[in-house]
PDB file of C-alpha atoms in Angstrom:
ATOM      1  CA  MET A   1     132.937 141.689 114.619  1.00 46.00           C
ATOM      2  CA  TYR A   2     131.338 139.318 112.121  1.00 57.00           C
ATOM      3  CA  VAL A   3     128.464 139.464 109.691  1.00 61.00           C
ATOM      4  CA  ARG A   4     125.488 137.634 111.126  1.00 79.00           C
ATOM      5  CA  HIS A   5     123.407 135.365 108.912  1.00 89.00           C
ATOM      6  CA  ARG A   6     119.632 135.399 109.133  1.00 90.00           C
ATOM      7  CA  LEU A   7     117.551 132.290 108.425  1.00 93.00           C
ATOM      8  CA  ASN A   8     114.779 132.930 105.917  1.00 92.00           C
ATOM      9  CA  PHE A   9     112.107 130.215 106.082  1.00 93.00           C
ATOM     10  CA  ILE A  10     110.508 129.809 102.660  1.00 91.00           C
ATOM     11  CA  PHE A  11     108.002 127.375 104.220  1.00 90.00           C
ATOM     12  CA  ASP A  12     106.978 127.475 107.886  1.00 90.00           C
ATOM     13  CA  ALA A  13     104.664 124.490 108.430  1.00 92.00           C
ATOM     14  CA  ILE A  14     105.385 122.235 111.416  1.00 95.00           C
ATOM     15  CA  GLY A  15     107.531 119.731 109.529  1.00 94.00           C
ATOM     16  CA  ASP A  16     109.300 122.423 107.498  1.00 94.00           C
ATOM     17  CA  GLN A  17     110.426 124.077 110.715  1.00 96.00           C
ATOM     18  CA  VAL A  18     111.294 121.040 112.801  1.00 98.00           C
ATOM     19  CA  CYS A  19     113.317 119.236 110.138  1.00 96.00           C
ATOM     20  CA  THR A  20     115.652 122.247 109.862  1.00 96.00           C
ATOM     21  CA  THR A  21     116.409 122.601 113.583  1.00 98.00           C
ATOM     22  CA  SER A  22     119.707 120.695 113.292  1.00 98.00           C
ATOM     23  CA  PHE A  23     121.232 123.318 111.030  1.00 97.00           C
ATOM     24  CA  PRO A  24     122.137 126.038 113.587  1.00 97.00           C
ATOM     25  CA  GLU A  25     124.162 123.595 115.708  1.00 98.00           C
ATOM     26  CA  ASN A  26     125.968 122.221 112.659  1.00 97.00           C
ATOM     27  CA  TYR A  27     126.553 125.756 111.414  1.00 96.00           C
ATOM     28  CA  TYR A  28     127.940 126.781 114.817  1.00 96.00           C
ATOM     29  CA  ASN A  29     130.250 123.764 114.887  1.00 96.00           C
ATOM     30  CA  GLU A  30     131.578 124.815 111.489  1.00 95.00           C
ATOM     31  CA  THR A  31     131.825 128.587 111.997  1.00 93.00           C
ATOM     32  CA  GLY A  32     131.577 129.348 115.714  1.00 94.00           C
ATOM     33  CA  LYS A  33     128.688 131.710 114.932  1.00 93.00           C
ATOM     34  CA  LYS A  34     125.039 131.735 115.921  1.00 95.00           C
ATOM     35  CA  LEU A  35     122.240 132.375 113.438  1.00 95.00           C
ATOM     36  CA  ALA A  36     119.492 134.994 113.564  1.00 93.00           C
ATOM     37  CA  ILE A  37     115.730 134.470 113.266  1.00 94.00           C
ATOM     38  CA  ASP A  38     113.234 137.313 112.967  1.00 91.00           C
ATOM     39  CA  ASN A  39     110.080 135.479 111.862  1.00 92.00           C
ATOM     40  CA  PRO A  40     107.521 135.471 114.736  1.00 91.00           C
ATOM     41  CA  LYS A  41     105.858 132.323 113.302  1.00 93.00           C
ATOM     42  CA  ILE A  42     108.978 130.249 113.966  1.00 96.00           C
ATOM     43  CA  TRP A  43     108.355 128.320 117.193  1.00 97.00           C
ATOM     44  CA  ALA A  44     110.526 125.194 116.792  1.00 98.00           C
ATOM     45  CA  PHE A  45     113.758 127.096 117.556  1.00 98.00           C
ATOM     46  CA  LYS A  46     112.498 128.573 120.834  1.00 97.00           C
ATOM     47  CA  TYR A  47     114.963 126.584 122.968  1.00 98.00           C
ATOM     48  CA  ASN A  48     117.715 126.274 120.359  1.00 98.00           C
ATOM     49  CA  PRO A  49     120.929 127.639 121.925  1.00 98.00           C
ATOM     50  CA  TYR A  50     122.526 128.246 118.525  1.00 97.00           C
ATOM     51  CA  VAL A  51     120.101 130.956 117.366  1.00 96.00           C
ATOM     52  CA  GLU A  52     119.176 134.428 118.534  1.00 94.00           C
ATOM     53  CA  PHE A  53     115.770 135.965 117.944  1.00 93.00           C
ATOM     54  CA  PHE A  54     115.393 139.524 116.691  1.00 89.00           C
ATOM     55  CA  THR A  55     112.563 141.725 115.572  1.00 82.00           C
ATOM     56  CA  PRO A  56     112.525 142.308 111.783  1.00 74.00           C
ATOM     57  CA  ASN A  57     113.851 145.861 112.001  1.00 70.00           C
ATOM     58  CA  GLN A  58     116.936 144.615 113.867  1.00 64.00           C
ATOM     59  CA  THR A  59     118.067 142.301 111.061  1.00 54.00           C
ATOM     60  CA  ARG A  60     118.112 144.594 108.042  1.00 59.00           C
ATOM     61  CA  THR A  61     121.885 144.505 107.650  1.00 63.00           C
ATOM     62  CA  PHE A  62     122.240 140.725 108.056  1.00 77.00           C
ATOM     63  CA  LEU A  63     122.993 138.324 105.222  1.00 85.00           C
ATOM     64  CA  THR A  64     120.258 135.802 104.462  1.00 89.00           C
ATOM     65  CA  ILE A  65     120.296 132.016 104.210  1.00 89.00           C
ATOM     66  CA  ASN A  66     117.187 130.845 102.383  1.00 89.00           C
ATOM     67  CA  PHE A  67     115.844 127.624 103.880  1.00 86.00           C
ATOM     68  CA  ILE A  68     114.354 125.181 101.386  1.00 89.00           C
ATOM     69  CA  PRO A  69     114.217 121.887 103.312  1.00 89.00           C
ATOM     70  CA  ASP A  70     113.232 119.633 100.416  1.00 91.00           C
ATOM     71  CA  THR A  71     115.037 118.676  97.201  1.00 93.00           C
ATOM     72  CA  ARG A  72     112.954 120.616  94.681  1.00 92.00           C
ATOM     73  CA  VAL A  73     115.805 122.920  93.570  1.00 93.00           C
ATOM     74  CA  GLN A  74     117.787 121.097  90.890  1.00 92.00           C
ATOM     75  CA  GLU A  75     120.964 123.091  91.494  1.00 93.00           C
ATOM     76  CA  LEU A  76     121.073 122.003  95.129  1.00 92.00           C
ATOM     77  CA  ALA A  77     120.321 118.382  94.235  1.00 94.00           C
ATOM     78  CA  THR A  78     123.141 118.351  91.694  1.00 93.00           C
ATOM     79  CA  ARG A  79     125.523 119.887  94.224  1.00 91.00           C
ATOM     80  CA  TYR A  80     124.662 117.163  96.732  1.00 92.00           C
ATOM     81  CA  GLN A  81     125.105 114.402  94.153  1.00 93.00           C
ATOM     82  CA  ASN A  82     128.500 115.745  93.103  1.00 91.00           C
ATOM     83  CA  SER A  83     129.660 116.222  96.686  1.00 88.00           C
ATOM     84  CA  TYR A  84     128.577 112.872  98.125  1.00 89.00           C
ATOM     85  CA  GLU A  85     128.474 110.804  94.897  1.00 92.00           C
ATOM     86  CA  ASN A  86     125.073 109.525  95.973  1.00 93.00           C
ATOM     87  CA  LEU A  87     121.451 109.996  94.932  1.00 94.00           C
ATOM     88  CA  ALA A  88     120.078 109.413  98.427  1.00 95.00           C
ATOM     89  CA  ILE A  89     120.624 111.863 101.260  1.00 94.00           C
ATOM     90  CA  GLY A  90     121.897 110.363 104.504  1.00 93.00           C
ATOM     91  CA  SER A  91     119.647 112.619 106.584  1.00 94.00           C
ATOM     92  CA  GLN A  92     117.791 115.913 106.405  1.00 94.00           C
ATOM     93  CA  ALA A  93     120.632 117.445 108.417  1.00 95.00           C
ATOM     94  CA  GLU A  94     123.188 116.322 105.856  1.00 95.00           C
ATOM     95  CA  TRP A  95     121.055 117.747 103.048  1.00 95.00           C
ATOM     96  CA  LEU A  96     120.769 121.160 104.704  1.00 94.00           C
ATOM     97  CA  CYS A  97     124.491 121.288 105.412  1.00 94.00           C
ATOM     98  CA  SER A  98     125.263 120.335 101.826  1.00 92.00           C
ATOM     99  CA  ASN A  99     123.279 123.374 100.694  1.00 89.00           C
ATOM    100  CA  ALA A 100     125.488 125.548 102.903  1.00 89.00           C
ATOM    101  CA  LEU A 101     128.712 123.802 101.824  1.00 89.00           C
ATOM    102  CA  ILE A 102     129.213 122.169 105.233  1.00 91.00           C
ATOM    103  CA  LYS A 103     130.671 118.768 104.404  1.00 85.00           C
ATOM    104  CA  ASN A 104     130.659 116.746 107.629  1.00 87.00           C
ATOM    105  CA  PRO A 105     127.834 117.724 110.023  1.00 94.00           C
ATOM    106  CA  LYS A 106     128.248 116.468 113.586  1.00 96.00           C
ATOM    107  CA  LEU A 107     124.501 116.364 114.271  1.00 97.00           C
ATOM    108  CA  ARG A 108     122.382 113.947 112.229  1.00 97.00           C
ATOM    109  CA  HIS A 109     118.866 114.576 113.560  1.00 97.00           C
ATOM    110  CA  PRO A 110     116.651 117.607 114.287  1.00 98.00           C
ATOM    111  CA  ARG A 111     116.570 118.840 117.880  1.00 98.00           C
ATOM    112  CA  LEU A 112     114.012 120.790 119.875  1.00 98.00           C
ATOM    113  CA  TYR A 113     116.419 120.861 122.851  1.00 98.00           C
ATOM    114  CA  ARG A 114     113.630 119.833 125.215  1.00 98.00           C
ATOM    115  CA  TYR A 115     112.576 116.476 126.706  1.00 98.00           C
ATOM    116  CA  GLU A 116     115.659 114.669 125.421  1.00 98.00           C
ATOM    117  CA  ASP A 117     116.246 113.039 128.826  1.00 97.00           C
ATOM    118  CA  GLU A 118     112.662 111.933 129.410  1.00 97.00           C
ATOM    119  CA  LYS A 119     112.273 108.457 130.869  1.00 98.00           C
ATOM    120  CA  ILE A 120     110.972 106.061 128.205  1.00 98.00           C
ATOM    121  CA  ILE A 121     107.691 104.396 129.172  1.00 98.00           C
ATOM    122  CA  PRO A 122     108.068 100.822 127.842  1.00 96.00           C
ATOM    123  CA  ASN A 123     104.427 100.136 126.943  1.00 96.00           C
ATOM    124  CA  LYS A 124     103.587 103.560 125.523  1.00 98.00           C
ATOM    125  CA  VAL A 125     102.937 104.011 121.803  1.00 98.00           C
ATOM    126  CA  VAL A 126     102.061 107.379 120.253  1.00 98.00           C
ATOM    127  CA  VAL A 127     100.051 107.368 117.016  1.00 98.00           C
ATOM    128  CA  HIS A 128      99.490 110.103 114.426  1.00 98.00           C
ATOM    129  CA  THR A 129      96.896 109.179 111.811  1.00 98.00           C
ATOM    130  CA  THR A 130      96.320 112.218 109.625  1.00 96.00           C
ATOM    131  CA  GLY A 131      98.555 114.416 107.529  1.00 90.00           C
ATOM    132  CA  LYS A 132      97.724 116.955 104.859  1.00 77.00           C
ATOM    133  CA  ILE A 133      99.126 119.653 102.574  1.00 66.00           C
ATOM    134  CA  ASN A 134      97.921 123.152 103.430  1.00 60.00           C
ATOM    135  CA  ARG A 135      99.898 125.335 101.053  1.00 66.00           C
ATOM    136  CA  PRO A 136      97.858 127.421  98.604  1.00 68.00           C
ATOM    137  CA  ASN A 137      97.472 125.984  95.103  1.00 71.00           C
ATOM    138  CA  GLU A 138      99.259 122.742  96.052  1.00 74.00           C
ATOM    139  CA  PRO A 139      97.342 119.539  95.271  1.00 79.00           C
ATOM    140  CA  GLU A 140      96.457 117.162  98.067  1.00 83.00           C
ATOM    141  CA  ILE A 141      97.929 114.308  96.022  1.00 88.00           C
ATOM    142  CA  ARG A 142     101.120 114.778  93.989  1.00 90.00           C
ATOM    143  CA  TYR A 143     100.522 112.286  91.197  1.00 91.00           C
ATOM    144  CA  GLY A 144     103.757 113.165  89.425  1.00 92.00           C
ATOM    145  CA  LEU A 145     105.783 112.125  92.461  1.00 94.00           C
ATOM    146  CA  GLY A 146     104.151 108.725  92.787  1.00 96.00           C
ATOM    147  CA  GLU A 147     101.361 109.590  95.186  1.00 95.00           C
ATOM    148  CA  ASP A 148      97.983 107.943  94.623  1.00 95.00           C
ATOM    149  CA  ALA A 149      96.368 108.634  98.027  1.00 94.00           C
ATOM    150  CA  THR A 150      96.440 111.237 100.789  1.00 93.00           C
ATOM    151  CA  ARG A 151      99.034 111.425 103.547  1.00 93.00           C
ATOM    152  CA  SER A 152      96.585 109.960 106.028  1.00 95.00           C
ATOM    153  CA  MET A 153      96.123 106.433 107.332  1.00 97.00           C
ATOM    154  CA  SER A 154      93.258 104.474 105.838  1.00 96.00           C
ATOM    155  CA  GLN A 155      90.751 102.926 108.219  1.00 97.00           C
ATOM    156  CA  ASN A 156      92.088  99.399 107.771  1.00 98.00           C
ATOM    157  CA  ILE A 157      95.571 100.563 108.831  1.00 98.00           C
ATOM    158  CA  ILE A 158      94.156 102.299 111.912  1.00 98.00           C
ATOM    159  CA  GLU A 159      92.282  99.124 112.845  1.00 98.00           C
ATOM    160  CA  GLN A 160      95.436  97.049 112.323  1.00 98.00           C
ATOM    161  CA  ILE A 161      97.387  99.264 114.707  1.00 98.00           C
ATOM    162  CA  ALA A 162      94.690  98.877 117.354  1.00 98.00           C
ATOM    163  CA  GLU A 163      94.819  95.093 116.932  1.00 98.00           C
ATOM    164  CA  ASN A 164      98.619  94.824 116.918  1.00 98.00           C
ATOM    165  CA  TYR A 165      98.994  97.045 119.983  1.00 98.00           C
ATOM    166  CA  ASP A 166      96.248  95.552 122.085  1.00 97.00           C
ATOM    167  CA  GLY A 167      97.633  95.654 125.620  1.00 96.00           C
ATOM    168  CA  TRP A 168      99.820  98.714 124.937  1.00 98.00           C
ATOM    169  CA  ASP A 169      98.954 102.194 126.177  1.00 98.00           C
ATOM    170  CA  ILE A 170      97.972 103.969 122.940  1.00 98.00           C
ATOM    171  CA  TYR A 171      98.041 107.776 122.802  1.00 98.00           C
ATOM    172  CA  GLN A 172      96.750 109.622 119.744  1.00 98.00           C
ATOM    173  CA  ILE A 173      98.306 113.001 118.909  1.00 98.00           C
ATOM    174  CA  GLY A 174      97.712 115.490 116.103  1.00 97.00           C
ATOM    175  CA  GLY A 175      94.988 117.924 115.084  1.00 96.00           C
ATOM    176  CA  LYS A 176      91.537 118.029 116.662  1.00 96.00           C
ATOM    177  CA  ASN A 177      89.934 116.818 113.441  1.00 94.00           C
ATOM    178  CA  ASP A 178      92.353 113.974 112.697  1.00 96.00           C
ATOM    179  CA  THR A 179      90.788 110.581 112.009  1.00 96.00           C
ATOM    180  CA  PRO A 180      90.367 108.980 115.444  1.00 97.00           C
ATOM    181  CA  MET A 181      91.907 105.726 116.563  1.00 98.00           C
ATOM    182  CA  VAL A 182      89.629 102.809 117.341  1.00 97.00           C
ATOM    183  CA  GLY A 183      89.393 100.671 120.453  1.00 96.00           C
ATOM    184  CA  LYS A 184      90.960 101.776 123.724  1.00 97.00           C
ATOM    185  CA  PHE A 185      93.223 104.836 123.463  1.00 98.00           C
ATOM    186  CA  THR A 186      93.954 108.165 125.125  1.00 98.00           C
ATOM    187  CA  ASP A 187      92.893 111.071 122.921  1.00 98.00           C
ATOM    188  CA  LEU A 188      95.485 113.869 122.915  1.00 98.00           C
ATOM    189  CA  ARG A 189      94.444 115.453 119.622  1.00 98.00           C
ATOM    190  CA  GLY A 190      94.706 119.223 119.695  1.00 97.00           C
ATOM    191  CA  ILE A 191      97.135 119.615 122.587  1.00 98.00           C
ATOM    192  CA  ASP A 192     100.039 122.077 122.531  1.00 97.00           C
ATOM    193  CA  LEU A 193     102.963 121.159 120.239  1.00 98.00           C
ATOM    194  CA  TRP A 194     105.477 121.200 123.101  1.00 98.00           C
ATOM    195  CA  GLU A 195     103.274 118.902 125.155  1.00 98.00           C
ATOM    196  CA  THR A 196     102.990 116.685 122.075  1.00 98.00           C
ATOM    197  CA  ALA A 197     106.774 116.581 121.821  1.00 98.00           C
ATOM    198  CA  GLN A 198     107.020 115.482 125.440  1.00 98.00           C
ATOM    199  CA  HIS A 199     104.597 112.597 124.885  1.00 98.00           C
ATOM    200  CA  ILE A 200     106.589 111.461 121.857  1.00 98.00           C
ATOM    201  CA  ALA A 201     109.863 111.688 123.805  1.00 98.00           C
ATOM    202  CA  GLN A 202     108.435 109.440 126.528  1.00 98.00           C
ATOM    203  CA  SER A 203     107.121 106.774 124.194  1.00 98.00           C
ATOM    204  CA  ALA A 204     108.753 103.492 123.290  1.00 98.00           C
ATOM    205  CA  ARG A 205     107.361 103.744 119.785  1.00 98.00           C
ATOM    206  CA  PHE A 206     105.951 106.364 117.416  1.00 98.00           C
ATOM    207  CA  ILE A 207     103.639 105.289 114.599  1.00 98.00           C
ATOM    208  CA  GLY A 208     102.691 107.867 111.995  1.00 98.00           C
ATOM    209  CA  ILE A 209     102.697 109.141 108.452  1.00 97.00           C
ATOM    210  CA  ASN A 210     104.770 111.746 106.598  1.00 96.00           C
ATOM    211  CA  SER A 211     103.875 114.800 108.661  1.00 95.00           C
ATOM    212  CA  GLY A 212     105.080 117.390 111.120  1.00 96.00           C
ATOM    213  CA  MET A 213     104.595 114.874 113.938  1.00 98.00           C
ATOM    214  CA  MET A 214     107.006 112.527 112.149  1.00 98.00           C
ATOM    215  CA  HIS A 215     109.663 115.241 112.171  1.00 97.00           C
ATOM    216  CA  ILE A 216     109.095 115.884 115.876  1.00 98.00           C
ATOM    217  CA  ALA A 217     109.600 112.157 116.464  1.00 98.00           C
ATOM    218  CA  HIS A 218     112.908 112.375 114.567  1.00 98.00           C
ATOM    219  CA  CYS A 219     114.117 114.720 117.318  1.00 98.00           C
ATOM    220  CA  TYR A 220     114.219 111.762 119.704  1.00 98.00           C
ATOM    221  CA  PRO A 221     116.517 108.969 118.474  1.00 97.00           C
ATOM    222  CA  ARG A 222     115.699 106.714 121.446  1.00 97.00           C
ATOM    223  CA  VAL A 223     112.088 106.467 120.246  1.00 98.00           C
ATOM    224  CA  GLU A 224     111.474 103.787 117.620  1.00 98.00           C
ATOM    225  CA  LYS A 225     109.812 105.260 114.516  1.00 98.00           C
ATOM    226  CA  ARG A 226     107.386 103.283 112.338  1.00 98.00           C
ATOM    227  CA  ILE A 227     106.093 105.274 109.369  1.00 98.00           C
ATOM    228  CA  VAL A 228     103.343 104.302 106.910  1.00 98.00           C
ATOM    229  CA  MET A 229     103.879 105.440 103.312  1.00 97.00           C
ATOM    230  CA  ASN A 230     100.130 105.655 102.831  1.00 96.00           C
ATOM    231  CA  GLU A 231     100.300 108.236 100.031  1.00 96.00           C
ATOM    232  CA  LEU A 232     102.717 106.311  97.800  1.00 97.00           C
ATOM    233  CA  SER A 233     101.876 103.786  95.113  1.00 97.00           C
ATOM    234  CA  ASN A 234     103.397 100.294  94.890  1.00 97.00           C
ATOM    235  CA  GLU A 235     105.141 101.292  91.667  1.00 97.00           C
ATOM    236  CA  ALA A 236     106.727 104.386  93.234  1.00 97.00           C
ATOM    237  CA  ILE A 237     107.990 102.422  96.246  1.00 98.00           C
ATOM    238  CA  SER A 238     109.542  99.879  93.915  1.00 97.00           C
ATOM    239  CA  LYS A 239     111.220 102.616  91.863  1.00 97.00           C
ATOM    240  CA  TRP A 240     112.452 105.129  94.437  1.00 96.00           C
ATOM    241  CA  ARG A 241     114.438 104.818  97.646  1.00 95.00           C
ATOM    242  CA  ILE A 242     114.235 106.735 100.915  1.00 95.00           C
ATOM    243  CA  GLY A 243     116.103 110.028 100.644  1.00 95.00           C
ATOM    244  CA  ASP A 244     116.242 110.045  96.838  1.00 96.00           C
ATOM    245  CA  ILE A 245     117.096 113.584  95.747  1.00 95.00           C
ATOM    246  CA  ARG A 246     115.249 113.073  92.450  1.00 95.00           C
ATOM    247  CA  ASN A 247     111.865 112.760  94.178  1.00 96.00           C
ATOM    248  CA  LEU A 248     111.080 115.231  96.945  1.00 92.00           C
ATOM    249  CA  SER A 249     108.298 113.032  98.360  1.00 93.00           C
ATOM    250  CA  PHE A 250     110.862 110.332  99.124  1.00 96.00           C
ATOM    251  CA  ALA A 251     113.503 112.798 100.296  1.00 94.00           C
ATOM    252  CA  TRP A 252     111.330 113.674 103.298  1.00 93.00           C
ATOM    253  CA  TYR A 253     111.648 110.153 104.712  1.00 96.00           C
ATOM    254  CA  ASP A 254     114.562 109.250 106.977  1.00 94.00           C
ATOM    255  CA  SER A 255     116.431 105.972 106.814  1.00 91.00           C
ATOM    256  CA  ALA A 256     116.406 105.812 110.619  1.00 91.00           C
ATOM    257  CA  SER A 257     112.698 104.925 110.458  1.00 96.00           C
ATOM    258  CA  THR A 258     111.143 101.555 109.687  1.00 98.00           C
ATOM    259  CA  VAL A 259     108.680 102.072 106.830  1.00 98.00           C
ATOM    260  CA  PHE A 260     105.484 100.273 105.894  1.00 98.00           C
ATOM    261  CA  ASN A 261     103.272 100.205 102.819  1.00 98.00           C
ATOM    262  CA  LYS A 262      99.481  99.993 102.564  1.00 98.00           C
ATOM    263  CA  THR A 263      99.261  96.488 101.058  1.00 98.00           C
ATOM    264  CA  ASP A 264      99.086  92.958 102.440  1.00 97.00           C
ATOM    265  CA  HIS A 265     102.633  92.154 101.302  1.00 98.00           C
ATOM    266  CA  ASP A 266     106.156  93.550 101.635  1.00 98.00           C
ATOM    267  CA  ILE A 267     107.391  95.736  98.771  1.00 98.00           C
ATOM    268  CA  SER A 268     111.094  96.401  98.286  1.00 97.00           C
ATOM    269  CA  TYR A 269     112.424  97.966 101.528  1.00 97.00           C
ATOM    270  CA  THR A 270     108.911  98.424 103.009  1.00 98.00           C
ATOM    271  CA  TYR A 271     106.890  96.036 105.149  1.00 98.00           C
ATOM    272  CA  SER A 272     103.180  95.321 104.883  1.00 98.00           C
ATOM    273  CA  TYR A 273     101.078  97.507 107.180  1.00 98.00           C
ATOM    274  CA  ARG A 274      99.896  94.288 108.838  1.00 98.00           C
ATOM    275  CA  LYS A 275     103.343  93.983 110.423  1.00 98.00           C
ATOM    276  CA  ILE A 276     103.328  97.420 111.951  1.00 97.00           C
TER     277      ILE A 276
END
């Protein structure tokens, strides 16, 4: 008999959920125990074999693990820095395990445990143009973190993608009201999230911004990820690095992705959007 731990999701947006899906497998590898979830809004763990779902009244006696997927808590950031002697997290999975004192996670990326064996369609590119912040009382642009624009592609970037991928099969995913692609493309905006995941898993390339769709793409390592840092200023990109625990906007990005800026020239580790 063991004490079961319940996952408490402080935030439950698409990206907040998906980016944490690696933790139960890493936790199971470390402890041999599954985790409990009792929040009916949590969909991303539906096929996760390392969790068990309960109704709230079944989990009253369980211990709680509070899930804060970003680096906003200074105590956790300091713990990571002291443990790994590094200011940049290796992956979101490593960050979450560090919070739970799991030193060497075996799984680096999030997993939805569906569509992982899909056949890659060589000429298929999936594009997500529009991201946003929906939490109450949270500004659309976080100036203090180096943001000077919204987490959505500008029109010139959208047009550049259409030009660069002329001859590819372009599929647009995301919300019904996302800024549309231009030129010839298949409009999949508003479809079910699991169907969206399948389209991403089949694609040779995913192009997007910092969003829930980006985190779904991270579930499929065979898919090449190209992410536009549309919200970040030139100065911030020059100052901060991907995964930096001192800036939660940068900590959301994963070093497995190729990243692009919104200017005509390369900046630091980012490429010009014209090269996307």
